[in-house]
PDB file of C-alpha atoms in Angstrom:
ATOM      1  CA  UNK P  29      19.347  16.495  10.824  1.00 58.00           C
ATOM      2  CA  UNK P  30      17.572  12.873  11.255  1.00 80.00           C
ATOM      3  CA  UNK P  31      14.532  12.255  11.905  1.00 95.00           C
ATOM      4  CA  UNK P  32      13.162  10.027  14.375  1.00 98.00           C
ATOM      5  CA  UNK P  33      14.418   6.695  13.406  1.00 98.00           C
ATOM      6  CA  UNK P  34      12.839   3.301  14.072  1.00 98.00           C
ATOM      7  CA  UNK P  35      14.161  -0.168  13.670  1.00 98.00           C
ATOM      8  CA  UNK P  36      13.325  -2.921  12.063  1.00 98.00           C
ATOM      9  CA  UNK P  37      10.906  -1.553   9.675  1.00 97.00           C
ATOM     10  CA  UNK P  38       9.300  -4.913   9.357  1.00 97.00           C
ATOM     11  CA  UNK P  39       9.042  -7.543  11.362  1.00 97.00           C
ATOM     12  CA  UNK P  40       7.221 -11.040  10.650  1.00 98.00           C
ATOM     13  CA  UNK P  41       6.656 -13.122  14.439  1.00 98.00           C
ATOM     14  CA  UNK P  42       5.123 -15.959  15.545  1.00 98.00           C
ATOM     15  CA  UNK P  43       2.047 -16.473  17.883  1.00 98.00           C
ATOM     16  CA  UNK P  44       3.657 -16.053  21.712  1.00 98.00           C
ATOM     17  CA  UNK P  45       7.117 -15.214  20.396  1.00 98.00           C
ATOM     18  CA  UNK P  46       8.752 -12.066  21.524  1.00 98.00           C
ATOM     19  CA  UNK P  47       9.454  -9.013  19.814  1.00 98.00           C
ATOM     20  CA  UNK P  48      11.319  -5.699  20.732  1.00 98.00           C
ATOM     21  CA  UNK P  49      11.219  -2.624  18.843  1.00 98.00           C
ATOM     22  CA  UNK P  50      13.959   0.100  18.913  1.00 98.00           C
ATOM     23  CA  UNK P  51      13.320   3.662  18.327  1.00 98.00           C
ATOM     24  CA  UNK P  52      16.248   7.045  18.294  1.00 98.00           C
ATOM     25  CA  UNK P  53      14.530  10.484  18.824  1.00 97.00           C
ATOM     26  CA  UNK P  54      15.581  13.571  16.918  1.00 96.00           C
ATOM     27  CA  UNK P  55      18.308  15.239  18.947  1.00 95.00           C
ATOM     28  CA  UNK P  56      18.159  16.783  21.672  1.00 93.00           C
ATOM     29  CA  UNK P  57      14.471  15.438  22.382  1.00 95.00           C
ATOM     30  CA  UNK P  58      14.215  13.811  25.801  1.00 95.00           C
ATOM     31  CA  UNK P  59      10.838  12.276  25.296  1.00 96.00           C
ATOM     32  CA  UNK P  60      10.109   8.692  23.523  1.00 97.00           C
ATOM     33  CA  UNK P  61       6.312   7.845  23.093  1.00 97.00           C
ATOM     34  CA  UNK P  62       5.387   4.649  21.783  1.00 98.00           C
ATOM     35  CA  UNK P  63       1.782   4.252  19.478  1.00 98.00           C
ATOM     36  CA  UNK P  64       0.267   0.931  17.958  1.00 98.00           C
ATOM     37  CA  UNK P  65      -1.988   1.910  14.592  1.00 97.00           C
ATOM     38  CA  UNK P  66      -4.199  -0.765  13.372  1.00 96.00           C
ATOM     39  CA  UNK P  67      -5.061  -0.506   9.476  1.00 91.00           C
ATOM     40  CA  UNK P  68      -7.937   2.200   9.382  1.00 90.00           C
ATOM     41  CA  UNK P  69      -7.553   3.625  12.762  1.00 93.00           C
ATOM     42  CA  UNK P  70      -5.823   6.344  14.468  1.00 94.00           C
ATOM     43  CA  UNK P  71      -2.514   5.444  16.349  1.00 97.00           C
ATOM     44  CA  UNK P  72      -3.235   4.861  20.262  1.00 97.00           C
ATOM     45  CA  UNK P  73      -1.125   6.027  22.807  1.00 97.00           C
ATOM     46  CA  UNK P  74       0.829   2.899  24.581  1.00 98.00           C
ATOM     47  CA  UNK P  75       3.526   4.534  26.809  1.00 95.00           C
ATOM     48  CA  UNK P  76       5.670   8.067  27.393  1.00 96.00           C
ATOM     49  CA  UNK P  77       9.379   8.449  28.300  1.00 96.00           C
ATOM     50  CA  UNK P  78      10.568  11.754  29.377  1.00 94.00           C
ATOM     51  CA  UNK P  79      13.918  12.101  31.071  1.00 93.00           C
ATOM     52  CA  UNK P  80      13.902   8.653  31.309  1.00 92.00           C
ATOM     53  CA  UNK P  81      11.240   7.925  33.600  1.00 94.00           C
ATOM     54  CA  UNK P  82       7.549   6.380  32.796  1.00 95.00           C
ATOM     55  CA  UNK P  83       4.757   9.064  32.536  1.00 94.00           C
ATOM     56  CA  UNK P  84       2.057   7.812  31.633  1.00 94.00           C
ATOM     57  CA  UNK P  85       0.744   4.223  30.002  1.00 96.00           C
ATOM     58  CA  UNK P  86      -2.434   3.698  27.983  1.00 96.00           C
ATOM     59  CA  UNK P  87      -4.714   0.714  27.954  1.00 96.00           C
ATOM     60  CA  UNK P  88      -2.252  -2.162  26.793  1.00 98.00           C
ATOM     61  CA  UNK P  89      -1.548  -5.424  28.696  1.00 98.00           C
ATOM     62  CA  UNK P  90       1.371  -6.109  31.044  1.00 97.00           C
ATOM     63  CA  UNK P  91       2.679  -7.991  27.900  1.00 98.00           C
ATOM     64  CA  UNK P  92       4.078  -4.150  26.594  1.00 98.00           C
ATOM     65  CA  UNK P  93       6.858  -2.967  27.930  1.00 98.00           C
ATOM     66  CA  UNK P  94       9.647   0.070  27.376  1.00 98.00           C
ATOM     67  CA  UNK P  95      12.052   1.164  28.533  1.00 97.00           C
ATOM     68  CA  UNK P  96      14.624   4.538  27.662  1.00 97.00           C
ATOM     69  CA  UNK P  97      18.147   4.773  27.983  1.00 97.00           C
ATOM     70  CA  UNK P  98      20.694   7.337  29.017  1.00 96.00           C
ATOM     71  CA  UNK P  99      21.069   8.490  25.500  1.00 95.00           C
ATOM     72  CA  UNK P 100      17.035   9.268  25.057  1.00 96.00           C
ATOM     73  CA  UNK P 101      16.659   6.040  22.591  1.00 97.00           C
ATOM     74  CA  UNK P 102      13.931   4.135  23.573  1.00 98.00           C
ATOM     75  CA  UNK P 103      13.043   0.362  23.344  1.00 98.00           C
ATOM     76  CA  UNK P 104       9.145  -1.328  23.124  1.00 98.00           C
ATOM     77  CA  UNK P 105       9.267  -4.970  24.008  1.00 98.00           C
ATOM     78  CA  UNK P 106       5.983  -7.233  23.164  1.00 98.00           C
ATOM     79  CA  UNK P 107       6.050 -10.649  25.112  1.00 98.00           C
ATOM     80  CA  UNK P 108       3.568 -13.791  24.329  1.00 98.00           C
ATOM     81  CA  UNK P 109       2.573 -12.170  20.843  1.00 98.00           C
ATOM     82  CA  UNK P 110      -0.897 -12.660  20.007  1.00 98.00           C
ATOM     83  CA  UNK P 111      -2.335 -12.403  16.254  1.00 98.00           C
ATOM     84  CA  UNK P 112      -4.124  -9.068  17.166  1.00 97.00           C
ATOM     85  CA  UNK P 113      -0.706  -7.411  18.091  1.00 98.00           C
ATOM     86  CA  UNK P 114      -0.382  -7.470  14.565  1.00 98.00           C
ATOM     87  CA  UNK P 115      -0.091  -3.273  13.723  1.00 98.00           C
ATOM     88  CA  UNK P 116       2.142  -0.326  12.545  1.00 98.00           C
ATOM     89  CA  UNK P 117       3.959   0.757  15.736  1.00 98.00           C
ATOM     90  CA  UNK P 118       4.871   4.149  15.621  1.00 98.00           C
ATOM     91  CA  UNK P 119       7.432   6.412  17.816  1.00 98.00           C
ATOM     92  CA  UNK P 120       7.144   9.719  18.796  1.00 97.00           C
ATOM     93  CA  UNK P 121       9.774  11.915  20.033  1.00 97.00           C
ATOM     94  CA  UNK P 122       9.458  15.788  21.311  1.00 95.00           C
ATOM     95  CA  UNK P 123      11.781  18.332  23.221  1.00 91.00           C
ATOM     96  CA  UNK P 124       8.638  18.139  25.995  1.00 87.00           C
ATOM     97  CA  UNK P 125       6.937  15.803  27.987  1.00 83.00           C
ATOM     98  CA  UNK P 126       3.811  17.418  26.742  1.00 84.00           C
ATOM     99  CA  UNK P 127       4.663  16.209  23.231  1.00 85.00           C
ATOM    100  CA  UNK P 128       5.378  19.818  22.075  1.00 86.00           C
ATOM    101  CA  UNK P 129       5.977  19.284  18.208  1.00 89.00           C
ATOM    102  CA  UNK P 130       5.873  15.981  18.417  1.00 93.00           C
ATOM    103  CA  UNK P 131       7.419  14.210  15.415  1.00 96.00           C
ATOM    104  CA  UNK P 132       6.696  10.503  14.426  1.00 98.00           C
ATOM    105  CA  UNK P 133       9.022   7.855  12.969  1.00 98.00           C
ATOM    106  CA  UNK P 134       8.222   5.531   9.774  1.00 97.00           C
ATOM    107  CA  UNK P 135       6.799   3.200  12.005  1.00 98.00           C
ATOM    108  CA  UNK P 136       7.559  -1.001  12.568  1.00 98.00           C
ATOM    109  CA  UNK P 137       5.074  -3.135  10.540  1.00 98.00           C
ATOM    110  CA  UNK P 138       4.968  -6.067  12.835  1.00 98.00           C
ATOM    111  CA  UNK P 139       2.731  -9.322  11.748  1.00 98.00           C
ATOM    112  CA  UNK P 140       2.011 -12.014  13.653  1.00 98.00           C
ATOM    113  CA  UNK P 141       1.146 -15.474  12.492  1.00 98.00           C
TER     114      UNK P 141
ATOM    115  CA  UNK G   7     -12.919   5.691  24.242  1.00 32.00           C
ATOM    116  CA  UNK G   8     -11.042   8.195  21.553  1.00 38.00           C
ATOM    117  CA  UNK G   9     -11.872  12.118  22.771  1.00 49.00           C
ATOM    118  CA  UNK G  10     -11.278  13.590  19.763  1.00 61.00           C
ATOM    119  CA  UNK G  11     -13.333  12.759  16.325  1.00 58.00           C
ATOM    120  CA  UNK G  12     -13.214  13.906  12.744  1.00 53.00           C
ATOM    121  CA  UNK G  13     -16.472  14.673  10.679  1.00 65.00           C
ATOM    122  CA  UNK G  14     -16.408  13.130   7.412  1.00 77.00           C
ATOM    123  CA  UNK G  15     -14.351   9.957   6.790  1.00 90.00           C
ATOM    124  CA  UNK G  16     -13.666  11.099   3.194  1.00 93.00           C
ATOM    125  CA  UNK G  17     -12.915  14.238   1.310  1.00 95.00           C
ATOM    126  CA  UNK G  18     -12.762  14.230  -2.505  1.00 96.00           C
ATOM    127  CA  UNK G  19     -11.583  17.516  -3.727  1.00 96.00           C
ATOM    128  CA  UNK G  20     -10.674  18.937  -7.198  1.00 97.00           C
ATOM    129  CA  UNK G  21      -7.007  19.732  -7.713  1.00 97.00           C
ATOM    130  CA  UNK G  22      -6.857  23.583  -7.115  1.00 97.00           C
ATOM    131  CA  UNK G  23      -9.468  24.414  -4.924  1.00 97.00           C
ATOM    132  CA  UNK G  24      -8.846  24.711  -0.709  1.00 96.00           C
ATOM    133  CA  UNK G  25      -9.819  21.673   1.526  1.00 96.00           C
ATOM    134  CA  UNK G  26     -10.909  22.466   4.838  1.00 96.00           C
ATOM    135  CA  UNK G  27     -10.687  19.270   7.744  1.00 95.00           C
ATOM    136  CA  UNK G  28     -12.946  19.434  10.408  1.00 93.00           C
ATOM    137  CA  UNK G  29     -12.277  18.254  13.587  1.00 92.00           C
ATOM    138  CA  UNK G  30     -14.490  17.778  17.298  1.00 90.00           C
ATOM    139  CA  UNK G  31     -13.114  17.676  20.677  1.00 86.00           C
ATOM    140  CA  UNK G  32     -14.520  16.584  23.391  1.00 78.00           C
ATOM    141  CA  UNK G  33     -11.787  17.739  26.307  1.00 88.00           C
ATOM    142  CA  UNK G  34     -12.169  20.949  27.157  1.00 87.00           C
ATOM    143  CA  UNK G  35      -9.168  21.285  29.356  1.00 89.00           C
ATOM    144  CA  UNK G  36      -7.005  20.275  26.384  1.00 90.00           C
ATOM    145  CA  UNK G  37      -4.040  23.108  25.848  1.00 89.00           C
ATOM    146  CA  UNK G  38      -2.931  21.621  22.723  1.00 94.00           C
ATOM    147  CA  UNK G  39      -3.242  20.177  19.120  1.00 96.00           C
ATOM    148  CA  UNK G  40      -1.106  18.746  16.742  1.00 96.00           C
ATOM    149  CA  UNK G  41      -2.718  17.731  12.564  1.00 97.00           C
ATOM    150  CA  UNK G  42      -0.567  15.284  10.870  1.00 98.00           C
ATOM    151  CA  UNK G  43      -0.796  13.966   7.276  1.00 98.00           C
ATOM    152  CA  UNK G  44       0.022  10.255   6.700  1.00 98.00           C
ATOM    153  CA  UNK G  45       0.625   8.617   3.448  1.00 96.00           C
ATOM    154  CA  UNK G  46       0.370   4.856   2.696  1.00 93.00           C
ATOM    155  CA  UNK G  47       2.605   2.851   4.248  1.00 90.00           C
ATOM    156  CA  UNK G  48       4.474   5.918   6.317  1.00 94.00           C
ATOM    157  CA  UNK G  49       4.243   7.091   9.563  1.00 97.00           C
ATOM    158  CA  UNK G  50       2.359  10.684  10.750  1.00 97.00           C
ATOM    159  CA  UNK G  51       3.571  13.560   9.655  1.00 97.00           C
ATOM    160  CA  UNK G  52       3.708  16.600  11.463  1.00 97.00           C
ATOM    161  CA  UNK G  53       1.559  19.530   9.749  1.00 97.00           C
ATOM    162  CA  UNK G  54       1.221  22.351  12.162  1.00 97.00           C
ATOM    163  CA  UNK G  55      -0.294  22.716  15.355  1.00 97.00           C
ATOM    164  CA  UNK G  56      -2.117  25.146  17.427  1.00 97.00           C
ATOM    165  CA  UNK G  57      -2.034  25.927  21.295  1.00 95.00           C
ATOM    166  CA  UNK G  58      -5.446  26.490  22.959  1.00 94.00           C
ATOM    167  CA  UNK G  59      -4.437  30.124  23.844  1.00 95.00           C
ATOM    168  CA  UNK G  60      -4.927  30.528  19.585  1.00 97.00           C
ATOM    169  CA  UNK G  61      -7.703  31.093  17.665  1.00 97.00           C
ATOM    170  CA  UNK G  62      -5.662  30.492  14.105  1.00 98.00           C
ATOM    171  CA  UNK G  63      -2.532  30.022  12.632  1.00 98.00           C
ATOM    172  CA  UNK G  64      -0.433  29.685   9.035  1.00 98.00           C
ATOM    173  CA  UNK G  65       1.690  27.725   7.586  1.00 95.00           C
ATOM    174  CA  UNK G  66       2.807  26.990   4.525  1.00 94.00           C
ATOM    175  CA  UNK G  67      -0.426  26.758   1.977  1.00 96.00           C
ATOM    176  CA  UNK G  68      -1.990  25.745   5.150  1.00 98.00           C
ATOM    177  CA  UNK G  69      -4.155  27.041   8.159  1.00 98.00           C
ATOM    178  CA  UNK G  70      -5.388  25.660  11.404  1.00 98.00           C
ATOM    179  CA  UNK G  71      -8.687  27.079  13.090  1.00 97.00           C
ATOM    180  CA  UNK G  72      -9.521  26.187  16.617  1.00 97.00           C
ATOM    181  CA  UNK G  73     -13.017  27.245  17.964  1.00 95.00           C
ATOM    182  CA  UNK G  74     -12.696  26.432  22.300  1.00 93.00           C
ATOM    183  CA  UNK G  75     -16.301  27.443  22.358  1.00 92.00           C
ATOM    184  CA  UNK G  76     -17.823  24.352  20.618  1.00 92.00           C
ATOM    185  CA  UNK G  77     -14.587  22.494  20.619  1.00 91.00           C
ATOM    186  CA  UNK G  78     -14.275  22.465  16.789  1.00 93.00           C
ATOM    187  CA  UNK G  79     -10.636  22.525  15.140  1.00 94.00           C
ATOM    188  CA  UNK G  80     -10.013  22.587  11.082  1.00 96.00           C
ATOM    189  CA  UNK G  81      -7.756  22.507   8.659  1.00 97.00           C
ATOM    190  CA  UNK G  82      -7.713  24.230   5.519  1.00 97.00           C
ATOM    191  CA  UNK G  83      -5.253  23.784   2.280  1.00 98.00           C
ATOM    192  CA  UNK G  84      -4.866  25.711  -0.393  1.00 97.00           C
ATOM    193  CA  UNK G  85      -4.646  25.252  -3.891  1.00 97.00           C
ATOM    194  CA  UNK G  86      -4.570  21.210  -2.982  1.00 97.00           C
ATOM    195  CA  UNK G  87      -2.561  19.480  -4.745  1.00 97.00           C
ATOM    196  CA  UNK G  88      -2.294  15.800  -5.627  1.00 97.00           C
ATOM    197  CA  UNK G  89       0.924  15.643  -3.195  1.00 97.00           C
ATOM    198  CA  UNK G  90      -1.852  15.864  -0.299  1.00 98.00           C
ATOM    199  CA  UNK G  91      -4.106  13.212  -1.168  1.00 97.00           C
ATOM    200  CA  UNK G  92      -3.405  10.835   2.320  1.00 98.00           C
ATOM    201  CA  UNK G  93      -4.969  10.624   5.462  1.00 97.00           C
ATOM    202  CA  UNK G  94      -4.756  13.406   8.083  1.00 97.00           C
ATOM    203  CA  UNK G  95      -5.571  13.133  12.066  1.00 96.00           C
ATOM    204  CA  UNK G  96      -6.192  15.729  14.147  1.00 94.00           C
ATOM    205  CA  UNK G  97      -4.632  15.007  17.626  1.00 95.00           C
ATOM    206  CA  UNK G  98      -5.872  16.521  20.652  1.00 93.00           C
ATOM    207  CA  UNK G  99      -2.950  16.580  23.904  1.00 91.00           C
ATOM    208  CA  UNK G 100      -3.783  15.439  27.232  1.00 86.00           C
ATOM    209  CA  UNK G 101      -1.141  15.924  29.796  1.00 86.00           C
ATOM    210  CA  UNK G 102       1.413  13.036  28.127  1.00 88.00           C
ATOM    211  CA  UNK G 103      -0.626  11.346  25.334  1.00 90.00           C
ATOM    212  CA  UNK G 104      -1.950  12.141  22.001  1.00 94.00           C
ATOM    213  CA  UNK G 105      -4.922  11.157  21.444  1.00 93.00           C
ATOM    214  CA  UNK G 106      -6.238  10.776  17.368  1.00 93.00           C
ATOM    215  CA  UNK G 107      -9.240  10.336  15.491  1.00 82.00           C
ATOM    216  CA  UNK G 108      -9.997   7.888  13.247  1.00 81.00           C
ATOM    217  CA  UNK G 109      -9.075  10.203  10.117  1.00 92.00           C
ATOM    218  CA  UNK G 110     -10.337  11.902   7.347  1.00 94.00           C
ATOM    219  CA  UNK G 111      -8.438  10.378   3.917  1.00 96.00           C
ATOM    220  CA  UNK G 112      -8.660  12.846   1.196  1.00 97.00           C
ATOM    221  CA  UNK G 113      -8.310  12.366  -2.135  1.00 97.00           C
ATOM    222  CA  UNK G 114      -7.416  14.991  -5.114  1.00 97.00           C
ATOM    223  CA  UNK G 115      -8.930  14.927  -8.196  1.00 95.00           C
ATOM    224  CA  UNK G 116      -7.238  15.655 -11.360  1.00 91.00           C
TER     225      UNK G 116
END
């Protein structure tokens, strides 16, 4: 079976370009949470899908958004990019909402210049 | 601010002998944990994890502790290997978020 799958894997952007980031959850998982991981930290938490609906949001500008579609994929869009959005961003899917077994993607190395 | 810390940034440890991760919490209403191991360049992976209603539980060469009374969670290997020299994160569940540690990166000594 796949694994959570994320796309592109790398990404190079421009200062206050735009940027969206697609991510496919292991099937039959109906949540989608999205993670930004700066080199040396632990990932931190920027939104949850479950059954397509917004649960919860962490401490990230109005810039992020996301968004999940009928088919459980999920999609993290980045407007006005800004050097320091620079990161590994990482989706999680899980069967839950409560990220029971949550597994993790490779990740989207996205630089900004 | 992050709720859930690891002890030591670093672990050095000879190939053979057990590792043990530790891990504080700071949540005490937190149900559930997750440990993930995460090589250069890759994202988490998913180790085992523990539900607060636990005090243990084994995996494969591995084991997960979880103390609720001083909010202390490990991880022990066996027989490391060089395969588990990367970074591992204990994450700590709060309703809809993960929330991780800064990470303890271990390396295995020949």
């Amino acid at each position: 079976d796949a694994g959570v799958t994320q796309s592109p894997t790398h990404l190079i952007k421009t200062r206050g370009q735009q940027v969206t980031l697609r991510c496919s959850p292991i099937s039959g998982h109906k949540s989608v949470s999205w993670y930004q991981q700066v080199l040396g930290q632990g990932p931190q938490f920027i939104f949850q899908y479950y059954e397509k609906e917004e649960r919860g949001r962490g401490n990230f500008p109005d810039r992020f958004s996301a968004r999940q579609f009928p088919n459980y994929s999920s999609e993290l869009n980045v407007n006005a990019l800004l050097l320091g959005d620079s990161a590994l961003y990482l989706c999680a899917s899980s069967w839950t909402g409560k990220n029971t077994e949550a597994f993790f993607g490779q990740g989207t190395r996205l630089t900004v210049v | 601010g992050e709720s859930v810390g690891l002890h030591l940034p670093t672990l050095s440890v000879q190939e053979g002998d057990n590792s043990i991760i530790n891990c504080a919490y700071s949540n005490s209403a937190s149900d559930y944990f997750i440990w993930y191991k995460q090589e250069s360049g890759k994202g988490p992976q998913f180790i085992i994890d523990i539900r607060s209603n636990m005090d243990k539980r084994q995996g494969q060469r591995v084991t997960v502790l979880l103390n609720k009374t001083v909010k202390h969670l490990s991880l022990q290997i066996a027989a490391t290997q060089p395969g588990d020299s990367a970074v591992y994160f204990c994450a700590e569940n709060l309703d809809y978020k993960l929330s991780f540690g800064a990470g303890t990166t271990v390396t295995v000594r020949a």
